[in-house]
mmCIF file of C-alpha atoms in Angstrom:
data_model
loop_
_atom_site.group_PDB
_atom_site.id
_atom_site.type_symbol
_atom_site.label_atom_id
_atom_site.label_comp_id
_atom_site.label_asym_id
_atom_site.label_seq_id
_atom_site.Cartn_x
_atom_site.Cartn_y
_atom_site.Cartn_z
ATOM 1 C CA MET A 1 115.228 144.531 126.349
ATOM 2 C CA LYS A 2 113.865 148.032 126.896
ATOM 3 C CA LEU A 3 110.142 148.383 127.486
ATOM 4 C CA ARG A 4 109.741 150.613 124.442
ATOM 5 C CA ASN A 5 111.219 147.825 122.277
ATOM 6 C CA ILE A 6 108.837 145.280 123.810
ATOM 7 C CA ILE A 7 105.891 147.586 123.103
ATOM 8 C CA GLY A 8 107.069 148.174 119.541
ATOM 9 C CA ASP A 9 107.563 144.469 118.872
ATOM 10 C CA ASN A 10 104.114 143.662 120.250
ATOM 11 C CA ILE A 11 102.435 146.352 118.170
ATOM 12 C CA ARG A 12 104.231 145.187 115.013
ATOM 13 C CA CYS A 13 103.301 141.560 115.670
ATOM 14 C CA MET A 14 99.628 142.327 116.341
ATOM 15 C CA ARG A 15 99.418 144.688 113.367
ATOM 16 C CA ASN A 16 100.946 142.054 111.081
ATOM 17 C CA GLU A 17 98.532 139.389 112.391
ATOM 18 C CA ARG A 18 95.744 141.620 111.098
ATOM 19 C CA VAL A 19 97.588 142.132 107.796
ATOM 20 C CA TRP A 20 97.541 145.919 108.199
ATOM 21 C CA THR A 21 100.229 148.160 106.773
ATOM 22 C CA GLN A 22 101.659 150.842 109.036
ATOM 23 C CA GLU A 23 99.744 153.380 106.984
ATOM 24 C CA ALA A 24 96.398 151.563 107.327
ATOM 25 C CA PHE A 25 96.986 150.983 111.037
ATOM 26 C CA GLY A 26 97.919 154.615 111.578
ATOM 27 C CA MET A 27 94.746 155.764 109.841
ATOM 28 C CA LYS A 28 92.619 153.416 111.959
ATOM 29 C CA CYS A 29 94.032 154.720 115.234
ATOM 30 C CA GLY A 30 94.591 158.339 114.212
ATOM 31 C CA ILE A 31 98.381 158.238 114.506
ATOM 32 C CA GLY A 32 100.732 159.065 111.633
ATOM 33 C CA ARG A 33 102.450 156.235 109.745
ATOM 34 C CA ASP A 34 105.889 157.668 110.464
ATOM 35 C CA TYR A 35 105.187 157.775 114.187
ATOM 36 C CA ILE A 36 103.830 154.195 114.132
ATOM 37 C CA GLY A 37 107.109 153.135 112.511
ATOM 38 C CA ARG A 38 109.155 154.931 115.145
ATOM 39 C CA ILE A 39 107.112 153.286 117.921
ATOM 40 C CA GLU A 40 107.573 149.849 116.372
ATOM 41 C CA ARG A 41 111.334 150.384 116.074
ATOM 42 C CA GLY A 42 111.556 151.512 119.708
ATOM 43 C CA GLU A 43 112.833 154.955 118.744
ATOM 44 C CA VAL A 44 110.309 156.916 120.824
ATOM 45 C CA ASN A 45 108.696 156.657 124.219
ATOM 46 C CA VAL A 46 105.042 156.213 123.358
ATOM 47 C CA GLY A 47 102.594 158.164 125.496
ATOM 48 C CA ILE A 48 99.657 156.781 127.446
ATOM 49 C CA ASP A 49 97.102 158.376 125.122
ATOM 50 C CA HIS A 50 98.687 156.722 122.099
ATOM 51 C CA LEU A 51 98.850 153.364 123.896
ATOM 52 C CA GLU A 52 95.140 153.696 124.572
ATOM 53 C CA LYS A 53 94.386 154.485 120.903
ATOM 54 C CA ILE A 54 96.554 151.597 119.748
ATOM 55 C CA GLY A 55 94.964 149.179 122.214
ATOM 56 C CA THR A 56 91.473 150.236 121.177
ATOM 57 C CA THR A 57 92.337 149.784 117.512
ATOM 58 C CA LEU A 58 93.822 146.332 118.184
ATOM 59 C CA ASN A 59 90.813 145.492 120.388
ATOM 60 C CA ILE A 60 93.011 144.704 123.405
ATOM 61 C CA GLU A 61 93.663 146.245 126.806
ATOM 62 C CA PRO A 62 96.773 148.451 126.464
ATOM 63 C CA TYR A 63 98.612 146.652 129.274
ATOM 64 C CA HIS A 64 98.943 143.624 126.964
ATOM 65 C CA LEU A 65 101.405 145.693 124.919
ATOM 66 C CA LEU A 66 103.784 145.792 127.898
ATOM 67 C CA LYS A 67 104.288 142.033 128.202
ATOM 68 C CA GLU A 68 107.312 140.514 126.510
ATOM 69 C CA GLY A 69 106.712 137.749 123.994
ATOM 70 C CA HIS A 70 103.196 138.578 122.795
#
């Protein structure tokens, strides 16, 4: 599995655990809903700055998003 798919799956899983929609999650971390969806589907290579924002919003260290099988 590609790393971007692992990251996307982890973000989706953690977002769903918090019962946040993509729109609500995007607003919390300052990233557009469409881009959140593309990250979760593994369609884009997410940048370090966005990983940091996402990690902060999820209250985790960003490196946790890189590990397969959250």
